[in-house]
Amino acid sequence: MPSCPSLSRILAAGSGLGGLGYMMTHPDPSVESVMTGLSCLVLCVGFSAMPAPKPAKHRAPVPTPPPPAPELQTMPLLPGPQPHQLLMTTIAPPDRELPELGSQRQRSGDRQLQPTA
């Protein structure tokens, strides 16, 4: 017996149990309940008689040739980082000495605090 029942077996069990339950729920037998129970019984037998699906045959795998190895190619190297043009300019030293300025200058526009009354 297969570990996983097929759909036809499940439908057979469902229709058989459904017909049995329908007949048992009616208190007095009537033509309708007997015909419903018999039709479910026929469905149960019909679904049970269906053959189970056959498992697929396992064939030996056909060996596939490996893909050809890619040819090794060298990549051209890119030039390294270059310094900016402004960083490469040379600054000429001053030709003459600059006049020395005083460290503190007096401003002419300084305001004096005035006392408030």
mmCIF file of C-alpha atoms in Angstrom:
data_model
loop_
_atom_site.group_PDB
_atom_site.id
_atom_site.type_symbol
_atom_site.label_atom_id
_atom_site.label_comp_id
_atom_site.label_asym_id
_atom_site.label_seq_id
_atom_site.Cartn_x
_atom_site.Cartn_y
_atom_site.Cartn_z
ATOM 1 C CA MET A 1 0.000 0.000 0.000
ATOM 2 C CA PRO A 2 1.439 3.388 -0.955
ATOM 3 C CA SER A 3 2.284 5.809 1.828
ATOM 4 C CA CYS A 4 0.280 8.610 0.161
ATOM 5 C CA PRO A 5 -3.187 7.482 -0.998
ATOM 6 C CA SER A 6 -4.329 8.680 -4.392
ATOM 7 C CA LEU A 7 -7.139 11.157 -4.924
ATOM 8 C CA SER A 8 -9.544 8.446 -6.140
ATOM 9 C CA ARG A 9 -9.126 6.538 -2.845
ATOM 10 C CA ILE A 10 -9.813 9.670 -0.823
ATOM 11 C CA LEU A 11 -12.945 10.459 -2.886
ATOM 12 C CA ALA A 12 -14.152 6.858 -2.484
ATOM 13 C CA ALA A 13 -13.817 7.003 1.284
ATOM 14 C CA GLY A 14 -15.495 10.414 1.414
ATOM 15 C CA SER A 15 -18.471 9.416 -0.700
ATOM 16 C CA GLY A 16 -18.940 6.138 1.211
ATOM 17 C CA LEU A 17 -18.850 7.853 4.594
ATOM 18 C CA GLY A 18 -21.071 10.674 3.309
ATOM 19 C CA GLY A 19 -23.737 8.235 2.100
ATOM 20 C CA LEU A 20 -23.568 6.276 5.350
ATOM 21 C CA GLY A 21 -23.910 9.457 7.390
ATOM 22 C CA TYR A 22 -26.839 10.665 5.267
ATOM 23 C CA MET A 23 -28.702 7.398 5.729
ATOM 24 C CA MET A 24 -28.055 7.315 9.484
ATOM 25 C CA THR A 25 -29.270 10.871 10.116
ATOM 26 C CA HIS A 26 -32.796 10.205 8.787
ATOM 27 C CA PRO A 27 -34.987 8.529 11.456
ATOM 28 C CA ASP A 28 -37.304 6.692 9.106
ATOM 29 C CA PRO A 29 -36.146 5.041 5.889
ATOM 30 C CA SER A 30 -37.472 6.710 2.775
ATOM 31 C CA VAL A 31 -36.892 6.110 -0.891
ATOM 32 C CA GLU A 32 -34.872 9.320 -1.117
ATOM 33 C CA SER A 33 -32.438 8.427 1.678
ATOM 34 C CA VAL A 34 -31.982 4.858 0.405
ATOM 35 C CA MET A 35 -31.305 6.079 -3.159
ATOM 36 C CA THR A 36 -28.814 8.696 -1.886
ATOM 37 C CA GLY A 37 -27.023 6.071 0.229
ATOM 38 C CA LEU A 38 -26.890 3.605 -2.685
ATOM 39 C CA SER A 39 -25.610 6.238 -5.103
ATOM 40 C CA CYS A 40 -22.852 7.138 -2.635
ATOM 41 C CA LEU A 41 -22.038 3.436 -2.312
ATOM 42 C CA VAL A 42 -21.759 3.161 -6.113
ATOM 43 C CA LEU A 43 -19.475 6.199 -6.134
ATOM 44 C CA CYS A 44 -17.361 4.594 -3.436
ATOM 45 C CA VAL A 45 -16.990 1.378 -5.438
ATOM 46 C CA GLY A 46 -16.313 3.312 -8.646
ATOM 47 C CA PHE A 47 -13.595 5.448 -7.112
ATOM 48 C CA SER A 48 -12.045 2.430 -5.388
ATOM 49 C CA ALA A 49 -11.863 0.548 -8.695
ATOM 50 C CA MET A 50 -9.786 3.287 -10.332
ATOM 51 C CA PRO A 51 -6.161 2.227 -10.622
ATOM 52 C CA ALA A 52 -3.592 4.077 -8.576
ATOM 53 C CA PRO A 53 -1.107 6.126 -10.574
ATOM 54 C CA LYS A 54 2.058 4.254 -11.362
ATOM 55 C CA PRO A 55 5.334 5.650 -10.151
ATOM 56 C CA ALA A 56 7.610 7.008 -12.813
ATOM 57 C CA LYS A 57 10.359 4.719 -13.982
ATOM 58 C CA HIS A 58 13.762 5.791 -12.890
ATOM 59 C CA ARG A 59 16.145 5.917 -15.791
ATOM 60 C CA ALA A 60 19.851 6.188 -15.460
ATOM 61 C CA PRO A 61 20.869 9.781 -16.003
ATOM 62 C CA VAL A 62 22.608 10.417 -19.267
ATOM 63 C CA PRO A 63 26.014 11.903 -18.563
ATOM 64 C CA THR A 64 26.332 15.316 -20.086
ATOM 65 C CA PRO A 65 29.750 16.478 -21.196
ATOM 66 C CA PRO A 66 31.154 19.277 -19.065
ATOM 67 C CA PRO A 67 31.139 22.698 -20.699
ATOM 68 C CA PRO A 68 34.426 23.789 -22.223
ATOM 69 C CA ALA A 69 36.667 25.735 -19.896
ATOM 70 C CA PRO A 70 36.781 29.441 -20.715
ATOM 71 C CA GLU A 71 40.026 30.791 -22.074
ATOM 72 C CA LEU A 72 41.987 32.768 -19.538
ATOM 73 C CA GLN A 73 42.501 36.358 -20.606
ATOM 74 C CA THR A 74 44.509 38.983 -18.833
ATOM 75 C CA MET A 75 42.763 42.228 -18.112
ATOM 76 C CA PRO A 76 44.634 45.417 -19.005
ATOM 77 C CA LEU A 77 45.519 47.401 -15.912
ATOM 78 C CA LEU A 78 44.084 50.861 -15.563
ATOM 79 C CA PRO A 79 46.370 53.754 -14.663
ATOM 80 C CA GLY A 80 46.577 54.486 -10.964
ATOM 81 C CA PRO A 81 45.235 57.633 -9.331
ATOM 82 C CA GLN A 82 46.898 60.817 -10.512
ATOM 83 C CA PRO A 83 47.253 63.939 -8.346
ATOM 84 C CA HIS A 84 45.173 66.945 -9.271
ATOM 85 C CA GLN A 85 46.761 69.584 -11.466
ATOM 86 C CA LEU A 86 46.448 72.260 -8.767
ATOM 87 C CA LEU A 87 48.383 70.110 -6.339
ATOM 88 C CA MET A 88 51.249 69.833 -8.775
ATOM 89 C CA THR A 89 51.824 73.609 -9.197
ATOM 90 C CA THR A 90 54.934 75.022 -7.614
ATOM 91 C CA ILE A 91 54.772 78.163 -5.566
ATOM 92 C CA ALA A 92 57.619 80.597 -6.100
ATOM 93 C CA PRO A 93 59.108 82.135 -2.956
ATOM 94 C CA PRO A 94 58.568 85.893 -2.603
ATOM 95 C CA ASP A 95 61.313 88.039 -4.112
ATOM 96 C CA ARG A 96 61.396 90.623 -1.378
ATOM 97 C CA GLU A 97 60.721 90.759 2.314
ATOM 98 C CA LEU A 98 57.297 91.917 3.377
ATOM 99 C CA PRO A 99 57.207 94.815 5.827
ATOM 100 C CA GLU A 100 56.630 93.695 9.343
ATOM 101 C CA LEU A 101 53.352 94.768 10.804
ATOM 102 C CA GLY A 102 52.721 95.442 14.431
ATOM 103 C CA SER A 103 51.056 92.721 16.392
ATOM 104 C CA GLN A 104 48.303 95.013 17.640
ATOM 105 C CA ARG A 105 47.003 98.080 15.877
ATOM 106 C CA GLN A 106 44.992 100.839 17.418
ATOM 107 C CA ARG A 107 41.732 101.428 15.740
ATOM 108 C CA SER A 108 40.600 104.942 15.388
ATOM 109 C CA GLY A 109 36.928 104.161 15.655
ATOM 110 C CA ASP A 110 36.920 102.473 19.086
ATOM 111 C CA ARG A 111 34.006 103.517 21.194
ATOM 112 C CA GLN A 112 34.321 104.412 24.808
ATOM 113 C CA LEU A 113 31.701 103.222 27.242
ATOM 114 C CA GLN A 114 29.677 106.092 28.641
ATOM 115 C CA PRO A 115 28.186 105.878 32.097
ATOM 116 C CA THR A 116 24.411 105.857 32.153
ATOM 117 C CA ALA A 117 22.424 107.828 34.643
#
